[in-house]
Short mmCIF file of C-alpha atoms in Angstrom, two decimals:
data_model
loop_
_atom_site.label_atom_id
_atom_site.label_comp_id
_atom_site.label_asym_id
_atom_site.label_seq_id
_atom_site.Cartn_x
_atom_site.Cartn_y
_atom_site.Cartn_z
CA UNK A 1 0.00 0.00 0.00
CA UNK A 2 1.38 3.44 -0.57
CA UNK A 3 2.11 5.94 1.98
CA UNK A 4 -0.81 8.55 0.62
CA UNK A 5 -3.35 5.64 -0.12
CA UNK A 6 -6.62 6.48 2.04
CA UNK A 7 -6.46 4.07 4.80
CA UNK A 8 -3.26 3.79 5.43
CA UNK A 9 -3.51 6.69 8.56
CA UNK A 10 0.12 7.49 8.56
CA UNK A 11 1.48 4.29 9.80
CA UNK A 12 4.44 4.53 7.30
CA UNK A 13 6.68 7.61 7.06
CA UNK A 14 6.68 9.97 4.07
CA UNK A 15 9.33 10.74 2.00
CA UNK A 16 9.89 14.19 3.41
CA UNK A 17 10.52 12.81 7.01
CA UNK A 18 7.00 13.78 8.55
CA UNK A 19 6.96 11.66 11.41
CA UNK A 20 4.19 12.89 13.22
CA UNK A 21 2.29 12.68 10.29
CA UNK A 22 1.85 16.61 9.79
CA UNK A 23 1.95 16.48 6.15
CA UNK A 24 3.17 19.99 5.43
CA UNK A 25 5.00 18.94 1.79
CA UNK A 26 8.51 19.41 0.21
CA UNK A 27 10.57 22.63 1.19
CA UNK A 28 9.87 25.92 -0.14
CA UNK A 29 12.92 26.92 -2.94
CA UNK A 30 11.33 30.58 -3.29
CA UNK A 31 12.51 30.92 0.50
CA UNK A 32 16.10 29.38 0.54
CA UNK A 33 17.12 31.60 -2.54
CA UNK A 34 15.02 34.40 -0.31
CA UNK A 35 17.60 33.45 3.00
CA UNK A 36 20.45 33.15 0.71
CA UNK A 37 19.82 36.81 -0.33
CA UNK A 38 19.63 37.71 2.80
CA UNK A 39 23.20 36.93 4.03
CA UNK A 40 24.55 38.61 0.98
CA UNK A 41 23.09 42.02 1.55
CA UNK A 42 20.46 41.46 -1.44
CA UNK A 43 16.93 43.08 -0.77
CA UNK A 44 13.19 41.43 -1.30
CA UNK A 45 11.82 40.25 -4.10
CA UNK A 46 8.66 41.16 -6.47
CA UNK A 47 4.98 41.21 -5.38
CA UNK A 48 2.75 38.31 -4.19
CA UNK A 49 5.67 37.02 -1.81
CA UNK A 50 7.95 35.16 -4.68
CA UNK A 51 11.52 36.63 -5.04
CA UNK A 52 14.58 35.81 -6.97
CA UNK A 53 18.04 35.97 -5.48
CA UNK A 54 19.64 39.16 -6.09
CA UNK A 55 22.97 40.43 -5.59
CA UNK A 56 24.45 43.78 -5.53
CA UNK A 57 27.57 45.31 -7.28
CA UNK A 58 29.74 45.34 -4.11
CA UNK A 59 29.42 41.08 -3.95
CA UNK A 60 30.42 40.55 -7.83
CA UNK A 61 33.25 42.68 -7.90
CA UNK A 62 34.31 40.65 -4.41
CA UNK A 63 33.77 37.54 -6.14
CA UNK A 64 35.97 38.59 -9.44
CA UNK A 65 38.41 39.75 -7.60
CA UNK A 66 38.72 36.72 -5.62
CA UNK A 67 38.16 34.64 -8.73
CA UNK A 68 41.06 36.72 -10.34
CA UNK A 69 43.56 36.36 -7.93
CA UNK A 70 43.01 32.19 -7.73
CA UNK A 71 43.45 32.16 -11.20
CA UNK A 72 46.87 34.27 -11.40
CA UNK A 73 47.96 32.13 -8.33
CA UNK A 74 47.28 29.34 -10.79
CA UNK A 75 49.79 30.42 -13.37
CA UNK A 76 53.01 29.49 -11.59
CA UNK A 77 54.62 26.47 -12.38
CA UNK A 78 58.92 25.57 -12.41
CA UNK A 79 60.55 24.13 -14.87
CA UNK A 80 63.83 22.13 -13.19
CA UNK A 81 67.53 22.75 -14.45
CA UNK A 82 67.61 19.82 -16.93
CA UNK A 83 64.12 20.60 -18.62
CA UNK A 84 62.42 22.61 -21.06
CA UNK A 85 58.83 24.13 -21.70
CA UNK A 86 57.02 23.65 -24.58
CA UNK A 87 54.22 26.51 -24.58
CA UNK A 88 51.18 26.09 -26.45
CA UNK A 89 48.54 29.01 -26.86
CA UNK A 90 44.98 27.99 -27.29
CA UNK A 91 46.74 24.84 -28.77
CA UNK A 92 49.11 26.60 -31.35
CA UNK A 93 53.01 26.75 -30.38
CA UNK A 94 54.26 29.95 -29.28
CA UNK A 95 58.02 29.11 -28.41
CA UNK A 96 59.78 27.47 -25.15
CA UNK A 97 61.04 28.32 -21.74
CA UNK A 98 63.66 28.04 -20.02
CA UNK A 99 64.48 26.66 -16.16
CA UNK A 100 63.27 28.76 -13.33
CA UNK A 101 60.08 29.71 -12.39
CA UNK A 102 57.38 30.88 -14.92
CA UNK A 103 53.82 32.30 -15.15
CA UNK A 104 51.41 31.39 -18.01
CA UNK A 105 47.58 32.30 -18.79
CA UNK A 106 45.72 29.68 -17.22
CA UNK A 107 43.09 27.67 -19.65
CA UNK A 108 45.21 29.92 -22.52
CA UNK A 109 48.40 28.72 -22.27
CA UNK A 110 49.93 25.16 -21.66
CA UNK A 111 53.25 24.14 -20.61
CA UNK A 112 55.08 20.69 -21.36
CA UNK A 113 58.16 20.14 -19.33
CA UNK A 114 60.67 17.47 -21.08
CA UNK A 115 63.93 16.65 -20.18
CA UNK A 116 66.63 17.18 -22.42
CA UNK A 117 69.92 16.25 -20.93
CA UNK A 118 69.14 12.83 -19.37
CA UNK A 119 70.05 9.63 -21.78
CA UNK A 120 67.53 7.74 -22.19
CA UNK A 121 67.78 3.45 -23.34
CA UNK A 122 65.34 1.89 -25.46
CA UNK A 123 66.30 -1.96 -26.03
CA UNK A 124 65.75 -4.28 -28.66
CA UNK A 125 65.66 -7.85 -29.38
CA UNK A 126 64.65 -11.16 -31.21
CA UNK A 127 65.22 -14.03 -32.92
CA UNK A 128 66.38 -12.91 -36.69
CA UNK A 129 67.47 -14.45 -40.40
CA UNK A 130 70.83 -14.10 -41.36
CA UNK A 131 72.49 -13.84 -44.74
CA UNK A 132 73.69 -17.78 -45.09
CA UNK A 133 69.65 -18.77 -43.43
CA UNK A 134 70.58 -18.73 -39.99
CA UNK A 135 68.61 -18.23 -37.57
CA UNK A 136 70.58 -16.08 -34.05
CA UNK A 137 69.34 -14.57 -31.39
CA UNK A 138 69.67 -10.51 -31.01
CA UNK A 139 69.71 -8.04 -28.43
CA UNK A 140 70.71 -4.13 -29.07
CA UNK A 141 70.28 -1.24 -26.75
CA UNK A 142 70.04 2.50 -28.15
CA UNK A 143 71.06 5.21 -26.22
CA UNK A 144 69.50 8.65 -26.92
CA UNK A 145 68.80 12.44 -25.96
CA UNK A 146 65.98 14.97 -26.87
CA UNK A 147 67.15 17.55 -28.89
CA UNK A 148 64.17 19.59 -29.98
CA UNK A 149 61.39 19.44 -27.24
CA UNK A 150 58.91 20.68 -29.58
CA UNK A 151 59.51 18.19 -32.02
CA UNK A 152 59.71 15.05 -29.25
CA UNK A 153 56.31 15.77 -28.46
CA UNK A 154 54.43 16.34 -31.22
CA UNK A 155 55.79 15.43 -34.55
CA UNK A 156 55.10 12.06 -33.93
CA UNK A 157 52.11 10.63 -31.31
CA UNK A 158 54.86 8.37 -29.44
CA UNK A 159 58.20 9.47 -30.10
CA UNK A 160 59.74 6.50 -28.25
CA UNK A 161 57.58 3.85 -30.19
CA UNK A 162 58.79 5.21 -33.11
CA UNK A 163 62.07 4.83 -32.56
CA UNK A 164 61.82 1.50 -31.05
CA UNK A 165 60.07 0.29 -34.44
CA UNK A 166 62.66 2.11 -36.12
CA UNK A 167 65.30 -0.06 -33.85
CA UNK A 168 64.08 -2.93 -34.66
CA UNK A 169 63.96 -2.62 -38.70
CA UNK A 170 67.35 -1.58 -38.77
CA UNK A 171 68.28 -4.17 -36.71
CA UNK A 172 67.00 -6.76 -38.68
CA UNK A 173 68.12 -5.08 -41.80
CA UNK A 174 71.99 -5.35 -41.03
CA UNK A 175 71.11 -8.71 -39.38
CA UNK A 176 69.30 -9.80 -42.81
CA UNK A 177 72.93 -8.88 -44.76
CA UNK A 178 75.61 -10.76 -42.29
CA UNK A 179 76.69 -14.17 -41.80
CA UNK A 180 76.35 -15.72 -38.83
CA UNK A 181 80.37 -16.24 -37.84
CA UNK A 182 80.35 -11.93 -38.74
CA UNK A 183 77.73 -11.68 -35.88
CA UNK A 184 78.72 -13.58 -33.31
CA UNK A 185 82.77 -13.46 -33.47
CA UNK A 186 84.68 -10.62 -35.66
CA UNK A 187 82.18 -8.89 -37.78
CA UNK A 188 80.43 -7.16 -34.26
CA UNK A 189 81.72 -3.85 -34.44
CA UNK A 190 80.96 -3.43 -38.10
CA UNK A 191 77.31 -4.53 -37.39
CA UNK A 192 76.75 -1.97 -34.38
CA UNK A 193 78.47 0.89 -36.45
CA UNK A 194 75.64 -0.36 -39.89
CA UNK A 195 73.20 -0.45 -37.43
CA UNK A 196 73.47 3.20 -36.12
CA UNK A 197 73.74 4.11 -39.38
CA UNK A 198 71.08 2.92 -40.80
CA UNK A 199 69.14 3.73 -37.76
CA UNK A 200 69.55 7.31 -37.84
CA UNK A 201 68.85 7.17 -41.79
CA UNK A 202 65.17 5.57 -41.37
CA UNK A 203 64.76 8.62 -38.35
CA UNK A 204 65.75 11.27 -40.60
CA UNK A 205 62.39 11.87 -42.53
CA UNK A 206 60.54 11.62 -39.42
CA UNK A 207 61.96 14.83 -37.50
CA UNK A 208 61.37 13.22 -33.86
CA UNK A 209 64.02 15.64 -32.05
CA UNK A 210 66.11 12.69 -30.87
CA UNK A 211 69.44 12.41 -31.35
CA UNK A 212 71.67 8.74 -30.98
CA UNK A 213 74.10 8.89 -28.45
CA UNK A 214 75.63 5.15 -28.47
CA UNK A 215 73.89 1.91 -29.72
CA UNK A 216 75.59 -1.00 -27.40
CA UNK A 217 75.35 -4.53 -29.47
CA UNK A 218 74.98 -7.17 -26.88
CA UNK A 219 76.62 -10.39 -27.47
CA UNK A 220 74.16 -12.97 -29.97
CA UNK A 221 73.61 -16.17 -29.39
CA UNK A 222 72.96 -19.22 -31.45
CA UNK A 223 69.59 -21.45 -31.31
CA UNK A 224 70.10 -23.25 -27.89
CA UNK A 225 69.94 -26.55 -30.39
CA UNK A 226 73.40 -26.05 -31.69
CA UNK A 227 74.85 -24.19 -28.87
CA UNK A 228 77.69 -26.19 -28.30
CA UNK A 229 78.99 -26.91 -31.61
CA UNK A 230 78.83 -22.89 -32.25
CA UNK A 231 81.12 -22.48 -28.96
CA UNK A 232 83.47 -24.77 -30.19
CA UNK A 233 83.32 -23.02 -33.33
CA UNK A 234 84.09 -19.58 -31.40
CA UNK A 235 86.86 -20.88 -29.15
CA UNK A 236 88.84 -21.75 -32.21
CA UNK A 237 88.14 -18.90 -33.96
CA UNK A 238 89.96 -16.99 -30.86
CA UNK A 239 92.24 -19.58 -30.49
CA UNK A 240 93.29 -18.93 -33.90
CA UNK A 241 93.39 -14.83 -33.42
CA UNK A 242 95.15 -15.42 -30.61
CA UNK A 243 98.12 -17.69 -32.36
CA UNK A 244 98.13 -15.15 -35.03
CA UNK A 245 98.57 -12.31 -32.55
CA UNK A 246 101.34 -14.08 -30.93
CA UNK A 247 102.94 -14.85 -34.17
CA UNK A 248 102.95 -10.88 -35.28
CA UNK A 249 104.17 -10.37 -31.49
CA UNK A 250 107.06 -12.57 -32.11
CA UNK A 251 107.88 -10.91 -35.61
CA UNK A 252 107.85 -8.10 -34.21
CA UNK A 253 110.43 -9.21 -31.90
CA UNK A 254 113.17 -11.07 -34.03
CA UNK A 255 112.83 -8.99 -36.99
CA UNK A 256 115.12 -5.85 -35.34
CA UNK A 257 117.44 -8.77 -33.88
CA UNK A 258 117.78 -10.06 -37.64
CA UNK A 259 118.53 -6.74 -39.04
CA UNK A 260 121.09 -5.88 -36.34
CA UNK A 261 122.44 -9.57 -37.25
CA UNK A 262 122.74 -8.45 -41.02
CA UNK A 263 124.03 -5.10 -40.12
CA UNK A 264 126.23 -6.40 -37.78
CA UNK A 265 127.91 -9.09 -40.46
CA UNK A 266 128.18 -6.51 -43.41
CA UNK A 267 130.00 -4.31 -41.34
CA UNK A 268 132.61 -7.29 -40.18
CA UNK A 269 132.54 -8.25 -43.96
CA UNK A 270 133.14 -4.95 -45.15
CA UNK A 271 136.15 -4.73 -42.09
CA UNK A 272 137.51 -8.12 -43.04
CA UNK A 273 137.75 -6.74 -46.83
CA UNK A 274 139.20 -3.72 -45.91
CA UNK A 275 141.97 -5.37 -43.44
CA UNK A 276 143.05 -8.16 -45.94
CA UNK A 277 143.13 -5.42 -48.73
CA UNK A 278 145.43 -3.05 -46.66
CA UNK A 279 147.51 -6.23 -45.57
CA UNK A 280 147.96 -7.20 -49.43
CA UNK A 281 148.61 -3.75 -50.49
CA UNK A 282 151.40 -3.72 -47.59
CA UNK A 283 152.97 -7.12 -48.79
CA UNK A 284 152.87 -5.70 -51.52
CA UNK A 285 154.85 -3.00 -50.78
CA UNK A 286 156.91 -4.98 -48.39
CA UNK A 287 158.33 -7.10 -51.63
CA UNK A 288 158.82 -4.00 -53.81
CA UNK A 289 161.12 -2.82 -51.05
CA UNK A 290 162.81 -6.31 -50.66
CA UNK A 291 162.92 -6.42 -54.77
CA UNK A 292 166.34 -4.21 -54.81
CA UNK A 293 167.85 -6.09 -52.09
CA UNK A 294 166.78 -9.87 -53.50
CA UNK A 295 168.46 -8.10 -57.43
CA UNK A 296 171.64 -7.61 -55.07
CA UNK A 297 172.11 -10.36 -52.89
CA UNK A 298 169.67 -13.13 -53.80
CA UNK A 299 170.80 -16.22 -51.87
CA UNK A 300 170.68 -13.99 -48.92
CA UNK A 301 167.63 -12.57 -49.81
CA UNK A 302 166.04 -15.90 -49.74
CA UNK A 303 167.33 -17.42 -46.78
CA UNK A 304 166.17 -14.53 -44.88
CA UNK A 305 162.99 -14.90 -46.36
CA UNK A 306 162.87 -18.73 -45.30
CA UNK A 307 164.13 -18.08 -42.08
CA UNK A 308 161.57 -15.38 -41.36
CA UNK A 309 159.28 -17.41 -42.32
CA UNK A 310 160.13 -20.18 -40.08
CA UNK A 311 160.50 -18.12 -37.20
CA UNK A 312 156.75 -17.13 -37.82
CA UNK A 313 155.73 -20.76 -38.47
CA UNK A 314 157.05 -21.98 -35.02
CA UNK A 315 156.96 -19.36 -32.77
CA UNK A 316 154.10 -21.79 -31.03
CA UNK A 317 155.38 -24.61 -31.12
CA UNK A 318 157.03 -25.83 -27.76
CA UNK A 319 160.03 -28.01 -28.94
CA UNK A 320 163.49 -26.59 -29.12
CA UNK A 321 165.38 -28.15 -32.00
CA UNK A 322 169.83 -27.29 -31.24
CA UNK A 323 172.16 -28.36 -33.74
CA UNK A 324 175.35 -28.77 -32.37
CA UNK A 325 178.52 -30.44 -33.70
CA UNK A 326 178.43 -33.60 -31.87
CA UNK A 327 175.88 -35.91 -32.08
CA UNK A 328 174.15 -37.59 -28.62
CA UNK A 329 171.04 -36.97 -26.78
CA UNK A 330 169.95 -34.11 -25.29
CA UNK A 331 166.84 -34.15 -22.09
CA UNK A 332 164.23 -31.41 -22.81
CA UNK A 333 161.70 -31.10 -19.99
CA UNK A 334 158.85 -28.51 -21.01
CA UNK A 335 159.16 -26.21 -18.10
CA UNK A 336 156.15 -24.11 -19.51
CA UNK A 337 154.37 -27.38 -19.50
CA UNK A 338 155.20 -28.29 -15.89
CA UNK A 339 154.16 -24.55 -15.02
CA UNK A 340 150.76 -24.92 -16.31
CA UNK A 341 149.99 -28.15 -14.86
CA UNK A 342 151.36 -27.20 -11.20
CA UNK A 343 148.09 -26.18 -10.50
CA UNK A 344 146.52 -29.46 -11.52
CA UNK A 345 148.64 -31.59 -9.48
CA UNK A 346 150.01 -33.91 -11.97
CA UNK A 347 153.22 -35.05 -12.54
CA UNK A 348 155.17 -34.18 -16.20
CA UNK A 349 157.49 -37.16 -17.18
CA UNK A 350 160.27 -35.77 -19.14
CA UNK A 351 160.72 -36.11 -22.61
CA UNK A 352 163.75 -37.38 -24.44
CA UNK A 353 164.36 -35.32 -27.67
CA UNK A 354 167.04 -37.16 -29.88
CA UNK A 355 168.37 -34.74 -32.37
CA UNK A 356 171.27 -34.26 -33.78
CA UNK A 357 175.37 -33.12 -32.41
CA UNK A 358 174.59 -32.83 -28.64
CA UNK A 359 177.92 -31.70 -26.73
CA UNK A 360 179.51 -34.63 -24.88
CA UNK A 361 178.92 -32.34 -21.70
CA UNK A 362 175.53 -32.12 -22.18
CA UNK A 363 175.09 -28.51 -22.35
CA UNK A 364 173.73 -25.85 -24.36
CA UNK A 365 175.73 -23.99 -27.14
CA UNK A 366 177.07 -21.01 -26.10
CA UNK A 367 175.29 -19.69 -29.62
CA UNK A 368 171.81 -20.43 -28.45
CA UNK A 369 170.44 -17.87 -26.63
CA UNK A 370 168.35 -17.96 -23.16
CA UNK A 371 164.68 -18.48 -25.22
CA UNK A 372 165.42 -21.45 -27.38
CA UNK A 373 165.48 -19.32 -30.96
CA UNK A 374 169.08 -19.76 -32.44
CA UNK A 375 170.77 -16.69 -33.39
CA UNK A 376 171.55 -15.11 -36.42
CA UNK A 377 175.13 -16.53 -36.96
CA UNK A 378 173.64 -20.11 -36.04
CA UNK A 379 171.16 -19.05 -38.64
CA UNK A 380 173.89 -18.34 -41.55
CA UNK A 381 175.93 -21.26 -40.36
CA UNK A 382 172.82 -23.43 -41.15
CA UNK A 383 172.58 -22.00 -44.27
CA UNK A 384 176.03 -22.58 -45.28
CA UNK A 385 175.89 -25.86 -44.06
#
């Protein structure tokens, strides 16, 4: 039963909270705009009781002034050291501020702050085709900075999906033209510096405001499948960079001992030549001055020749040969000999020389002299002999 059905004597509560069932209906709005006027200084309304809420001139300018000041309070905002504010009025760009601390028109002017000094990383990765129809696993990592604010924000509608797309199709470009052995052993470097390359090529047309600071190529990896067989591969690849580097290292090191070898040899060549040519050139001259002598005397001439000789041919050798008149033995014992071996401790046993005309006294001739060379009348007695 509803609450105004006849019967129902006010047992339920109406909507408007009468409890004691005084039904006196919903609240009068012509009076709460009339109370309202009231506490702003507005007077009474029109005839037959009804009045609007009025308000005088002293209240509006009150309330723009208040509304004014809230909304220049509104306008300050910071941009911080490493940023940049991109100003847009009534959505058109109308230039950029610098750090410190800034007013703009509130609901006419908007401010974007981006930073522009911090480096920012965007990676890449996946599994990718090479050249010889292999199939590796990639991972590169861009490093970049904003450039032109303006540009970052709205020349593209994501900046940094752009240039993560644009990551990964130069990545699998230069990926697409390598071999495998290129991208996972020696051919690295070349890939990283064709991917940057190409990278900032595709960017170019695009005007994002980003510039590449580094792009970092990870080390690749082969399908797990075949993982082994491609280290093995690798650690004789280094092993043979390595051998090859140790080789050069080693070249590097006999090569100046060789030439100082060579150098070394054609100078004691080029000595040797020069000493033998000034010793012929004196023997030479040596006979030219002997010539006049051997055209006035020449059986003396000869046997002084022969007996220098000689004298040059056994001036090392340690036997003493006498020639003496008569003939018997004569006991030689090699006192330079027994010098030298004094310090070894070893006994010398003499040694009998049997030559020829030995003094029956056993002594020396009073023509040989004290160290064993016969003189030069021995010498021409010889010779006449």
């Amino acid at each position: 039963m509803a609450w105004n059905e006849p019967g129902n004597k006010g047992k339920d509560k109406d909507p408007w909270g009468n409890k004691n069932g005084n039904d006196k209906g919903p609240p009068d709005l012509d009076e709460v705009f009339r109370n309202l006027s009231k506490r702003f200084g507005g007077g009474k309304g029109g005839s037959g009781g009804s009045s609007s809420p009025s308000f005088n001139s002293t209240s509006i300018i009150v309330v723009l002034v208040i509304g004014l000041l809230v909304w220049g309070a509104s306008g300050f905002y910071t941009i911080k050291e490493a940023e940049r504010g991109v100003t847009l009025r009534f959505g058109q760009h109308s230039g950029e501020v610098g750090p410190g601390l800034h007013w703009k028109a509130t609901f006419i002017d908007e401010v974007f702050p981006v930073n522009i000094k911090a480096v920012r990383s965007i990676p890449a990765s996946g599994s990718m085709l090479t050249s010889d129809e292999n199939l590796v696993k990639v991972e590169l990592d861009v490093q970049y900075r904003v450039d032109d604010a303006y540009l970052y924000l709205f020349s593209a509608v994501d900046a940094n999906a752009s240039l993560s797309e644009a990551t990964d199709s130069a990545l699998r470009y230069v990926i697409g033209h390598n071999t495998m052995d290129d991208i996972l052993t020696t051919g690295r470097d070349a890939i990283r510096r064709d991917t940057w390359a190409e990278l900032e090529r595709i960017l170019e047309p695009y005007q994002l405001g980003l510039s590449i600071q580094d792009v970092n190529f990870l080390p690749a990896r082969p399908p797990e499948e075949v993982k082994d067989a491609f280290d093995d591969a690798i650690s004789a690849q280094e092993d043979e960079q390595r051998f090859i580097r140790e080789a050069e290292a080693y070249a590097r090191e006999i090569e100046p001992k060789a030439r100082g070898q060579v150098e070394r040899m054609a100078q004691q060549a080029s000595a040797y030549k020069q000493r033998e040519v000034l010793e012929a050139e004196g023997k030479v001259a040596r006979f030219e001055q002997l010539l006049p002598e051997y055209q006035m005397a020449p059986e003396v001439t000869r046997k002084r020749l022969y007996l220098d000789a000689m004298q040059e041919v056994m001036v090392d050798t340690n036997k003493v040969l006498i020639d003496t008149k008569n003939n018997g033995n004569l006991m030689y014992l090699p006192l330079d000999k027994m010098m030298d071996n004094q310090t070894k401790r070893t006994a010398v046993e003499p040694v009998v020389e049997t030559h020829v005309n030995t003094p029956s006294n056993n002594s020396f001739n009073s023509s040989m002299p004290l160290d064993g060379r016969p003189t030069r009348e021995a010498r021409s007695r010889q010779g006449r002999d």
